[in-house]
Amino acid sequence: MKKTTPLYEGKAKILWETDSSDHMIQAFKNDATAFDGTKHEVVEEKGILNNKISSHLFGLLEDEGIRTHFVETISENEMVVLRLDMLKVEVVIRNVAAGSLVRRLGVKEGTRFDPPIVEFYLKDDVLHDPILSEEHVRALDLATPEQVDTMKREALAVNVVLSNFLSQRGIDLVDFKLEFGTKNGELILGDEISPDTCRFHDSSTGEIMDKDRFRQDLGGFMEAYHEVLNRVSS
Ligand code: TMP
Ligand code: ASP
């Protein structure tokens, strides 16, 4: 498959059109951004690590019967994916209180949620990705009621598979963000699953192994991504 034109460039990835109308090439960049892009650095190896971690985790989900856009890894920082029409919502699952939930609701960091919390956010940096109720998602025509139900069900299924897989490798899945799109009317999981879009904590030490190391200037940013890759590929 050959790249033709870059169709979309985001903060961390470029999506290329290809000579197949059904497929795109998703290239992971070395850019690290946070706080709506106001914090930005170029970090060597980040694209490679996120491509490898995402490839592993999408492969795992596919093996467990969850439909994703992942087709194959074709280079160190690129994967072939299905061409989807992306919905403008982000779906966040929270197993443990962290990040914006703690800031917004004053919940104590580390509080465990069982069942996990499912949230929707509008994908819009200018508006700072505001949180949406299911009613907002429907009223703004961001997804149909059936798609809302499917996204919730799929995101919770992803959570079960990833949480179990990661806990066997000493990683606690605190929270994560998913994005979905459609192809011929079918809702399919897209985007990426990486330490950029998940919170991973070491199960025994509580050590942060994700993009919070960058957001909070904790150091050891890529070392943590390397460790995640080592564990998910073991
Ligand atoms: P939050 O605590 O900042 O709301 O983030 C919850 C989870 O979702 C965390 O794992 C990071 C991820 N996330 C993204 O990947 N992209 C985003 O734009 C946001 C808001 C969160
Ligand atoms: N939406 C946030 C950002 O703009 C996501 C993050 O902090 O990872 O960077």
PDB file of C-alpha atoms and ligand atoms in Angstrom:
ATOM      1  CA  MET A   1       0.000   0.000   0.000  1.00  0.00           C
ATOM      2  CA  LYS A   2       1.285   3.460  -0.931  1.00  0.00           C
ATOM      3  CA  LYS A   3       0.785   6.803   0.835  1.00  0.00           C
ATOM      4  CA  THR A   4      -0.710   9.432  -1.467  1.00  0.00           C
ATOM      5  CA  THR A   5      -1.830  12.650   0.261  1.00  0.00           C
ATOM      6  CA  PRO A   6      -1.820  13.617   3.943  1.00  0.00           C
ATOM      7  CA  LEU A   7      -5.513  14.009   4.779  1.00  0.00           C
ATOM      8  CA  TYR A   8      -5.354  15.039   8.398  1.00  0.00           C
ATOM      9  CA  GLU A   9      -2.581  16.087  10.749  1.00  0.00           C
ATOM     10  CA  GLY A  10      -3.309  16.060  14.465  1.00  0.00           C
ATOM     11  CA  LYS A  11      -1.089  16.806  17.423  1.00  0.00           C
ATOM     12  CA  ALA A  12       0.425  13.317  17.574  1.00  0.00           C
ATOM     13  CA  LYS A  13      -0.423  11.607  14.268  1.00  0.00           C
ATOM     14  CA  ILE A  14      -0.782  12.102  10.529  1.00  0.00           C
ATOM     15  CA  LEU A  15      -3.401  10.218   8.527  1.00  0.00           C
ATOM     16  CA  TRP A  16      -2.455   9.583   4.919  1.00  0.00           C
ATOM     17  CA  GLU A  17      -4.717   8.620   2.080  1.00  0.00           C
ATOM     18  CA  THR A  18      -3.450   5.607   0.186  1.00  0.00           C
ATOM     19  CA  ASP A  19      -3.930   3.939  -3.178  1.00  0.00           C
ATOM     20  CA  SER A  20      -6.705   1.883  -1.513  1.00  0.00           C
ATOM     21  CA  SER A  21      -9.919   3.846  -0.915  1.00  0.00           C
ATOM     22  CA  ASP A  22     -10.731   1.632   2.085  1.00  0.00           C
ATOM     23  CA  HIS A  23      -7.440   2.174   3.883  1.00  0.00           C
ATOM     24  CA  MET A  24      -5.347   4.920   5.428  1.00  0.00           C
ATOM     25  CA  ILE A  25      -1.843   4.963   6.836  1.00  0.00           C
ATOM     26  CA  GLN A  26      -1.654   6.283  10.388  1.00  0.00           C
ATOM     27  CA  ALA A  27       1.799   7.714  11.149  1.00  0.00           C
ATOM     28  CA  PHE A  28       2.740   8.434  14.756  1.00  0.00           C
ATOM     29  CA  LYS A  29       4.704  11.648  15.270  1.00  0.00           C
ATOM     30  CA  ASN A  30       7.347  12.381  17.875  1.00  0.00           C
ATOM     31  CA  ASP A  31       5.429  15.401  19.157  1.00  0.00           C
ATOM     32  CA  ALA A  32       4.300  15.393  22.766  1.00  0.00           C
ATOM     33  CA  THR A  33       1.544  17.884  23.575  1.00  0.00           C
ATOM     34  CA  ALA A  34      -0.627  18.633  26.564  1.00  0.00           C
ATOM     35  CA  PHE A  35      -3.082  21.227  27.777  1.00  0.00           C
ATOM     36  CA  ASP A  36      -4.673  21.696  24.335  1.00  0.00           C
ATOM     37  CA  GLY A  37      -1.316  21.900  22.641  1.00  0.00           C
ATOM     38  CA  THR A  38       0.029  24.769  24.758  1.00  0.00           C
ATOM     39  CA  LYS A  39       2.778  22.478  26.094  1.00  0.00           C
ATOM     40  CA  HIS A  40       4.714  20.962  23.210  1.00  0.00           C
ATOM     41  CA  GLU A  41       7.988  19.121  22.769  1.00  0.00           C
ATOM     42  CA  VAL A  42       9.445  16.838  20.134  1.00  0.00           C
ATOM     43  CA  VAL A  43      10.569  13.626  21.802  1.00  0.00           C
ATOM     44  CA  GLU A  44      12.731  11.143  19.959  1.00  0.00           C
ATOM     45  CA  GLU A  45      11.278   7.624  19.670  1.00  0.00           C
ATOM     46  CA  LYS A  46       7.801   8.560  20.894  1.00  0.00           C
ATOM     47  CA  GLY A  47       6.173   7.829  17.517  1.00  0.00           C
ATOM     48  CA  ILE A  48       7.837   4.422  17.334  1.00  0.00           C
ATOM     49  CA  LEU A  49       6.850   3.464  20.877  1.00  0.00           C
ATOM     50  CA  ASN A  50       3.222   4.567  20.470  1.00  0.00           C
ATOM     51  CA  ASN A  51       2.931   2.748  17.145  1.00  0.00           C
ATOM     52  CA  LYS A  52       4.277  -0.465  18.674  1.00  0.00           C
ATOM     53  CA  ILE A  53       2.171  -0.235  21.840  1.00  0.00           C
ATOM     54  CA  SER A  54      -0.986   0.658  19.892  1.00  0.00           C
ATOM     55  CA  SER A  55      -0.367  -2.166  17.399  1.00  0.00           C
ATOM     56  CA  HIS A  56      -0.070  -4.673  20.249  1.00  0.00           C
ATOM     57  CA  LEU A  57      -3.168  -3.465  22.050  1.00  0.00           C
ATOM     58  CA  PHE A  58      -5.334  -3.280  18.906  1.00  0.00           C
ATOM     59  CA  GLY A  59      -4.153  -6.791  18.004  1.00  0.00           C
ATOM     60  CA  LEU A  60      -5.144  -8.003  21.449  1.00  0.00           C
ATOM     61  CA  LEU A  61      -8.615  -6.453  21.120  1.00  0.00           C
ATOM     62  CA  GLU A  62      -9.078  -8.006  17.670  1.00  0.00           C
ATOM     63  CA  ASP A  63      -8.118 -11.402  19.113  1.00  0.00           C
ATOM     64  CA  GLU A  64     -10.808 -10.886  21.742  1.00  0.00           C
ATOM     65  CA  GLY A  65     -13.453 -10.159  19.105  1.00  0.00           C
ATOM     66  CA  ILE A  66     -13.530  -6.367  19.335  1.00  0.00           C
ATOM     67  CA  ARG A  67     -13.642  -4.676  15.935  1.00  0.00           C
ATOM     68  CA  THR A  68     -10.932  -2.010  15.448  1.00  0.00           C
ATOM     69  CA  HIS A  69      -9.547  -0.048  12.510  1.00  0.00           C
ATOM     70  CA  PHE A  70      -6.125  -1.718  12.880  1.00  0.00           C
ATOM     71  CA  VAL A  71      -4.981  -3.716   9.853  1.00  0.00           C
ATOM     72  CA  GLU A  72      -1.205  -4.112  10.145  1.00  0.00           C
ATOM     73  CA  THR A  73       1.988  -2.429  11.277  1.00  0.00           C
ATOM     74  CA  ILE A  74       4.034  -1.453   8.221  1.00  0.00           C
ATOM     75  CA  SER A  75       6.990   0.464   9.602  1.00  0.00           C
ATOM     76  CA  GLU A  76       8.452   1.548  12.917  1.00  0.00           C
ATOM     77  CA  ASN A  77       6.009   4.433  13.243  1.00  0.00           C
ATOM     78  CA  GLU A  78       3.191   3.563  10.820  1.00  0.00           C
ATOM     79  CA  MET A  79       0.187   1.269  10.706  1.00  0.00           C
ATOM     80  CA  VAL A  80      -2.418   0.585   8.021  1.00  0.00           C
ATOM     81  CA  VAL A  81      -5.925   1.286   9.304  1.00  0.00           C
ATOM     82  CA  LEU A  82      -9.424   1.129   7.873  1.00  0.00           C
ATOM     83  CA  ARG A  83     -10.746   4.429   6.578  1.00  0.00           C
ATOM     84  CA  LEU A  84     -13.470   5.534   8.995  1.00  0.00           C
ATOM     85  CA  ASP A  85     -15.746   8.554   9.267  1.00  0.00           C
ATOM     86  CA  MET A  86     -14.816   9.615  12.773  1.00  0.00           C
ATOM     87  CA  LEU A  87     -17.398  10.782  15.283  1.00  0.00           C
ATOM     88  CA  LYS A  88     -16.517  14.045  17.018  1.00  0.00           C
ATOM     89  CA  VAL A  89     -16.714  12.512  20.483  1.00  0.00           C
ATOM     90  CA  GLU A  90     -14.117  11.047  22.797  1.00  0.00           C
ATOM     91  CA  VAL A  91     -15.214   8.249  25.107  1.00  0.00           C
ATOM     92  CA  VAL A  92     -13.386   8.098  28.440  1.00  0.00           C
ATOM     93  CA  ILE A  93     -13.520   5.153  30.841  1.00  0.00           C
ATOM     94  CA  ARG A  94     -12.380   5.703  34.412  1.00  0.00           C
ATOM     95  CA  ASN A  95     -11.556   2.856  36.786  1.00  0.00           C
ATOM     96  CA  VAL A  96      -9.718   5.067  39.262  1.00  0.00           C
ATOM     97  CA  ALA A  97     -10.087   8.793  39.969  1.00  0.00           C
ATOM     98  CA  ALA A  98      -7.345  10.928  38.344  1.00  0.00           C
ATOM     99  CA  GLY A  99      -6.832  13.989  36.176  1.00  0.00           C
ATOM    100  CA  SER A 100      -9.761  16.194  35.235  1.00  0.00           C
ATOM    101  CA  LEU A 101     -12.257  14.174  37.280  1.00  0.00           C
ATOM    102  CA  VAL A 102     -10.358  14.941  40.469  1.00  0.00           C
ATOM    103  CA  ARG A 103     -10.062  18.616  39.551  1.00  0.00           C
ATOM    104  CA  ARG A 104     -13.701  18.948  38.478  1.00  0.00           C
ATOM    105  CA  LEU A 105     -15.511  16.990  41.163  1.00  0.00           C
ATOM    106  CA  GLY A 106     -13.092  17.020  44.085  1.00  0.00           C
ATOM    107  CA  VAL A 107     -13.083  13.223  44.280  1.00  0.00           C
ATOM    108  CA  LYS A 108     -10.038  11.899  46.112  1.00  0.00           C
ATOM    109  CA  GLU A 109      -7.315  10.789  43.678  1.00  0.00           C
ATOM    110  CA  GLY A 110      -7.054   7.002  43.641  1.00  0.00           C
ATOM    111  CA  THR A 111     -10.735   6.354  44.460  1.00  0.00           C
ATOM    112  CA  ARG A 112     -11.751   3.174  42.621  1.00  0.00           C
ATOM    113  CA  PHE A 113     -15.007   3.087  40.645  1.00  0.00           C
ATOM    114  CA  ASP A 114     -16.874  -0.183  40.293  1.00  0.00           C
ATOM    115  CA  PRO A 115     -18.591  -0.153  37.864  1.00  0.00           C
ATOM    116  CA  PRO A 116     -16.262   2.137  35.928  1.00  0.00           C
ATOM    117  CA  ILE A 117     -17.421   5.608  34.852  1.00  0.00           C
ATOM    118  CA  VAL A 118     -18.159   6.211  31.168  1.00  0.00           C
ATOM    119  CA  GLU A 119     -17.922   9.807  29.932  1.00  0.00           C
ATOM    120  CA  PHE A 120     -18.273  11.586  26.594  1.00  0.00           C
ATOM    121  CA  TYR A 121     -16.302  14.659  25.540  1.00  0.00           C
ATOM    122  CA  LEU A 122     -16.609  16.913  22.498  1.00  0.00           C
ATOM    123  CA  LYS A 123     -13.488  16.623  20.340  1.00  0.00           C
ATOM    124  CA  ASP A 124     -12.771  20.330  19.981  1.00  0.00           C
ATOM    125  CA  ASP A 125      -9.515  21.891  21.212  1.00  0.00           C
ATOM    126  CA  VAL A 126     -10.834  25.444  20.780  1.00  0.00           C
ATOM    127  CA  LEU A 127     -13.629  24.659  23.256  1.00  0.00           C
ATOM    128  CA  HIS A 128     -11.155  22.635  25.417  1.00  0.00           C
ATOM    129  CA  ASP A 129     -12.914  19.286  24.822  1.00  0.00           C
ATOM    130  CA  PRO A 130     -15.934  19.963  27.068  1.00  0.00           C
ATOM    131  CA  ILE A 131     -17.684  17.053  28.779  1.00  0.00           C
ATOM    132  CA  LEU A 132     -21.029  15.999  27.249  1.00  0.00           C
ATOM    133  CA  SER A 133     -24.035  14.222  28.669  1.00  0.00           C
ATOM    134  CA  GLU A 134     -25.584  11.490  26.518  1.00  0.00           C
ATOM    135  CA  GLU A 135     -28.401  13.962  25.829  1.00  0.00           C
ATOM    136  CA  HIS A 136     -25.847  16.486  24.498  1.00  0.00           C
ATOM    137  CA  VAL A 137     -24.366  13.821  22.224  1.00  0.00           C
ATOM    138  CA  ARG A 138     -27.809  13.124  20.797  1.00  0.00           C
ATOM    139  CA  ALA A 139     -29.042  16.742  20.643  1.00  0.00           C
ATOM    140  CA  LEU A 140     -25.883  17.925  18.872  1.00  0.00           C
ATOM    141  CA  ASP A 141     -26.194  14.995  16.445  1.00  0.00           C
ATOM    142  CA  LEU A 142     -22.712  13.769  17.344  1.00  0.00           C
ATOM    143  CA  ALA A 143     -23.982  10.171  17.442  1.00  0.00           C
ATOM    144  CA  THR A 144     -27.310   8.360  17.270  1.00  0.00           C
ATOM    145  CA  PRO A 145     -28.810   6.807  20.421  1.00  0.00           C
ATOM    146  CA  GLU A 146     -27.811   3.383  19.066  1.00  0.00           C
ATOM    147  CA  GLN A 147     -24.239   4.570  18.513  1.00  0.00           C
ATOM    148  CA  VAL A 148     -24.118   5.986  22.056  1.00  0.00           C
ATOM    149  CA  ASP A 149     -25.212   2.598  23.426  1.00  0.00           C
ATOM    150  CA  THR A 150     -22.732   0.731  21.218  1.00  0.00           C
ATOM    151  CA  MET A 151     -19.844   3.030  22.181  1.00  0.00           C
ATOM    152  CA  LYS A 152     -20.592   2.519  25.877  1.00  0.00           C
ATOM    153  CA  ARG A 153     -20.823  -1.233  25.490  1.00  0.00           C
ATOM    154  CA  GLU A 154     -17.672  -1.463  23.360  1.00  0.00           C
ATOM    155  CA  ALA A 155     -15.670   0.870  25.613  1.00  0.00           C
ATOM    156  CA  LEU A 156     -16.588  -1.226  28.655  1.00  0.00           C
ATOM    157  CA  ALA A 157     -15.637  -4.408  26.777  1.00  0.00           C
ATOM    158  CA  VAL A 158     -12.294  -2.819  25.830  1.00  0.00           C
ATOM    159  CA  ASN A 159     -11.821  -1.945  29.500  1.00  0.00           C
ATOM    160  CA  VAL A 160     -12.309  -5.555  30.608  1.00  0.00           C
ATOM    161  CA  VAL A 161      -9.846  -6.914  28.025  1.00  0.00           C
ATOM    162  CA  LEU A 162      -7.191  -4.241  28.595  1.00  0.00           C
ATOM    163  CA  SER A 163      -7.517  -4.191  32.399  1.00  0.00           C
ATOM    164  CA  ASN A 164      -7.062  -7.963  32.640  1.00  0.00           C
ATOM    165  CA  PHE A 165      -4.211  -8.076  30.146  1.00  0.00           C
ATOM    166  CA  LEU A 166      -2.363  -5.195  31.786  1.00  0.00           C
ATOM    167  CA  SER A 167      -2.910  -6.333  35.363  1.00  0.00           C
ATOM    168  CA  GLN A 168      -1.187  -9.628  34.465  1.00  0.00           C
ATOM    169  CA  ARG A 169       1.775  -7.457  33.467  1.00  0.00           C
ATOM    170  CA  GLY A 170       1.820  -5.359  36.618  1.00  0.00           C
ATOM    171  CA  ILE A 171       0.009  -2.353  35.165  1.00  0.00           C
ATOM    172  CA  ASP A 172      -3.105  -0.782  36.636  1.00  0.00           C
ATOM    173  CA  LEU A 173      -5.352   0.746  33.931  1.00  0.00           C
ATOM    174  CA  VAL A 174      -6.510   3.945  35.651  1.00  0.00           C
ATOM    175  CA  ASP A 175      -8.409   5.511  32.746  1.00  0.00           C
ATOM    176  CA  PHE A 176      -8.297   5.859  28.970  1.00  0.00           C
ATOM    177  CA  LYS A 177      -9.833   7.601  25.972  1.00  0.00           C
ATOM    178  CA  LEU A 178     -11.251   5.988  22.832  1.00  0.00           C
ATOM    179  CA  GLU A 179     -12.488   7.380  19.537  1.00  0.00           C
ATOM    180  CA  PHE A 180     -14.908   5.628  17.213  1.00  0.00           C
ATOM    181  CA  GLY A 181     -15.817   5.994  13.564  1.00  0.00           C
ATOM    182  CA  THR A 182     -18.127   4.358  11.056  1.00  0.00           C
ATOM    183  CA  LYS A 183     -17.558   2.325   7.925  1.00  0.00           C
ATOM    184  CA  ASN A 184     -20.588   1.273   5.874  1.00  0.00           C
ATOM    185  CA  GLY A 185     -22.776   2.003   8.886  1.00  0.00           C
ATOM    186  CA  GLU A 186     -20.753  -0.123  11.300  1.00  0.00           C
ATOM    187  CA  LEU A 187     -19.224   1.510  14.379  1.00  0.00           C
ATOM    188  CA  ILE A 188     -15.520   0.649  14.674  1.00  0.00           C
ATOM    189  CA  LEU A 189     -12.864   1.600  17.220  1.00  0.00           C
ATOM    190  CA  GLY A 190     -10.286   3.970  15.729  1.00  0.00           C
ATOM    191  CA  ASP A 191      -7.469   6.320  16.781  1.00  0.00           C
ATOM    192  CA  GLU A 192      -4.783   4.894  19.093  1.00  0.00           C
ATOM    193  CA  ILE A 193      -4.364   3.150  22.436  1.00  0.00           C
ATOM    194  CA  SER A 194      -1.092   4.267  23.957  1.00  0.00           C
ATOM    195  CA  PRO A 195       0.401   5.891  27.048  1.00  0.00           C
ATOM    196  CA  ASP A 196      -0.648   9.201  25.422  1.00  0.00           C
ATOM    197  CA  THR A 197      -4.321   8.237  25.697  1.00  0.00           C
ATOM    198  CA  CYS A 198      -4.352   6.011  28.790  1.00  0.00           C
ATOM    199  CA  ARG A 199      -3.219   6.340  32.379  1.00  0.00           C
ATOM    200  CA  PHE A 200      -1.038   3.391  33.357  1.00  0.00           C
ATOM    201  CA  HIS A 201       0.228   2.995  36.936  1.00  0.00           C
ATOM    202  CA  ASP A 202       2.649   0.307  38.106  1.00  0.00           C
ATOM    203  CA  SER A 203       0.488  -2.061  40.168  1.00  0.00           C
ATOM    204  CA  SER A 204       2.993  -2.512  42.954  1.00  0.00           C
ATOM    205  CA  THR A 205       4.739   0.869  43.228  1.00  0.00           C
ATOM    206  CA  GLY A 206       2.010   3.160  41.855  1.00  0.00           C
ATOM    207  CA  GLU A 207       4.621   4.696  39.556  1.00  0.00           C
ATOM    208  CA  ILE A 208       3.181   6.732  36.661  1.00  0.00           C
ATOM    209  CA  MET A 209       3.938   5.102  33.273  1.00  0.00           C
ATOM    210  CA  ASP A 210       2.091   7.429  30.860  1.00  0.00           C
ATOM    211  CA  LYS A 211       1.869  10.969  29.479  1.00  0.00           C
ATOM    212  CA  ASP A 212       1.317  12.396  32.965  1.00  0.00           C
ATOM    213  CA  ARG A 213       5.137  12.170  33.250  1.00  0.00           C
ATOM    214  CA  PHE A 214       5.256  14.819  30.505  1.00  0.00           C
ATOM    215  CA  ARG A 215       2.228  16.827  31.683  1.00  0.00           C
ATOM    216  CA  GLN A 216       3.666  17.076  35.202  1.00  0.00           C
ATOM    217  CA  ASP A 217       7.368  17.301  34.210  1.00  0.00           C
ATOM    218  CA  LEU A 218       8.232  14.182  36.201  1.00  0.00           C
ATOM    219  CA  GLY A 219      11.163  13.118  33.982  1.00  0.00           C
ATOM    220  CA  GLY A 220      11.716   9.588  32.662  1.00  0.00           C
ATOM    221  CA  PHE A 221       9.009  10.114  30.034  1.00  0.00           C
ATOM    222  CA  MET A 222      10.267   7.808  27.254  1.00  0.00           C
ATOM    223  CA  GLU A 223      11.750   5.351  29.765  1.00  0.00           C
ATOM    224  CA  ALA A 224       8.210   4.795  31.018  1.00  0.00           C
ATOM    225  CA  TYR A 225       6.893   4.220  27.458  1.00  0.00           C
ATOM    226  CA  HIS A 226       9.722   1.711  26.864  1.00  0.00           C
ATOM    227  CA  GLU A 227       8.715  -0.134  30.014  1.00  0.00           C
ATOM    228  CA  VAL A 228       5.062  -0.218  28.894  1.00  0.00           C
ATOM    229  CA  LEU A 229       6.145  -1.643  25.523  1.00  0.00           C
ATOM    230  CA  ASN A 230       8.333  -4.267  27.240  1.00  0.00           C
ATOM    231  CA  ARG A 231       5.456  -5.380  29.379  1.00  0.00           C
ATOM    232  CA  VAL A 232       2.718  -5.412  26.704  1.00  0.00           C
ATOM    233  CA  SER A 233       4.926  -7.374  24.316  1.00  0.00           C
ATOM    234  CA  SER A 234       5.917  -9.977  26.928  1.00  0.00           C
TER     235      SER A 234
HETATM  236  P1  TMP B   1      -8.595  13.593  31.768  1.00  0.00           P
HETATM  237  O1  TMP B   1      -8.403  13.164  33.203  1.00  0.00           O
HETATM  238  O2  TMP B   1      -7.644  14.700  31.351  1.00  0.00           O
HETATM  239  O3  TMP B   1     -10.029  13.921  31.472  1.00  0.00           O
HETATM  240  O4  TMP B   1      -8.204  12.355  30.853  1.00  0.00           O
HETATM  241  C1  TMP B   1      -8.808  11.092  31.013  1.00  0.00           C
HETATM  242  C2  TMP B   1      -8.104  10.089  30.116  1.00  0.00           C
HETATM  243  O5  TMP B   1      -8.336  10.354  28.759  1.00  0.00           O
HETATM  244  C3  TMP B   1      -6.572  10.084  30.277  1.00  0.00           C
HETATM  245  O6  TMP B   1      -6.137   8.732  30.181  1.00  0.00           O
HETATM  246  C4  TMP B   1      -6.071  10.866  29.094  1.00  0.00           C
HETATM  247  C5  TMP B   1      -7.127  10.649  28.059  1.00  0.00           C
HETATM  248  N1  TMP B   1      -7.369  11.818  27.221  1.00  0.00           N
HETATM  249  C6  TMP B   1      -6.866  11.866  25.932  1.00  0.00           C
HETATM  250  O7  TMP B   1      -6.215  10.933  25.489  1.00  0.00           O
HETATM  251  N2  TMP B   1      -7.122  12.966  25.172  1.00  0.00           N
HETATM  252  C7  TMP B   1      -7.839  14.001  25.615  1.00  0.00           C
HETATM  253  O8  TMP B   1      -8.053  14.967  24.868  1.00  0.00           O
HETATM  254  C8  TMP B   1      -8.353  13.949  26.956  1.00  0.00           C
HETATM  255  C9  TMP B   1      -9.172  15.081  27.499  1.00  0.00           C
HETATM  256  C10 TMP B   1      -8.092  12.848  27.702  1.00  0.00           C
HETATM  257  N1  ASP B   2      -6.742  17.374  25.406  1.00  0.00           N
HETATM  258  C1  ASP B   2      -5.460  17.317  26.078  1.00  0.00           C
HETATM  259  C2  ASP B   2      -4.481  18.077  25.210  1.00  0.00           C
HETATM  260  O1  ASP B   2      -4.855  18.900  24.527  1.00  0.00           O
HETATM  261  C3  ASP B   2      -5.050  15.905  26.194  1.00  0.00           C
HETATM  262  C4  ASP B   2      -3.879  15.702  27.028  1.00  0.00           C
HETATM  263  O2  ASP B   2      -3.520  16.474  27.908  1.00  0.00           O
HETATM  264  O3  ASP B   2      -3.328  14.652  26.776  1.00  0.00           O
HETATM  265  O4  ASP B   2      -3.315  17.896  25.163  1.00  0.00           O
END
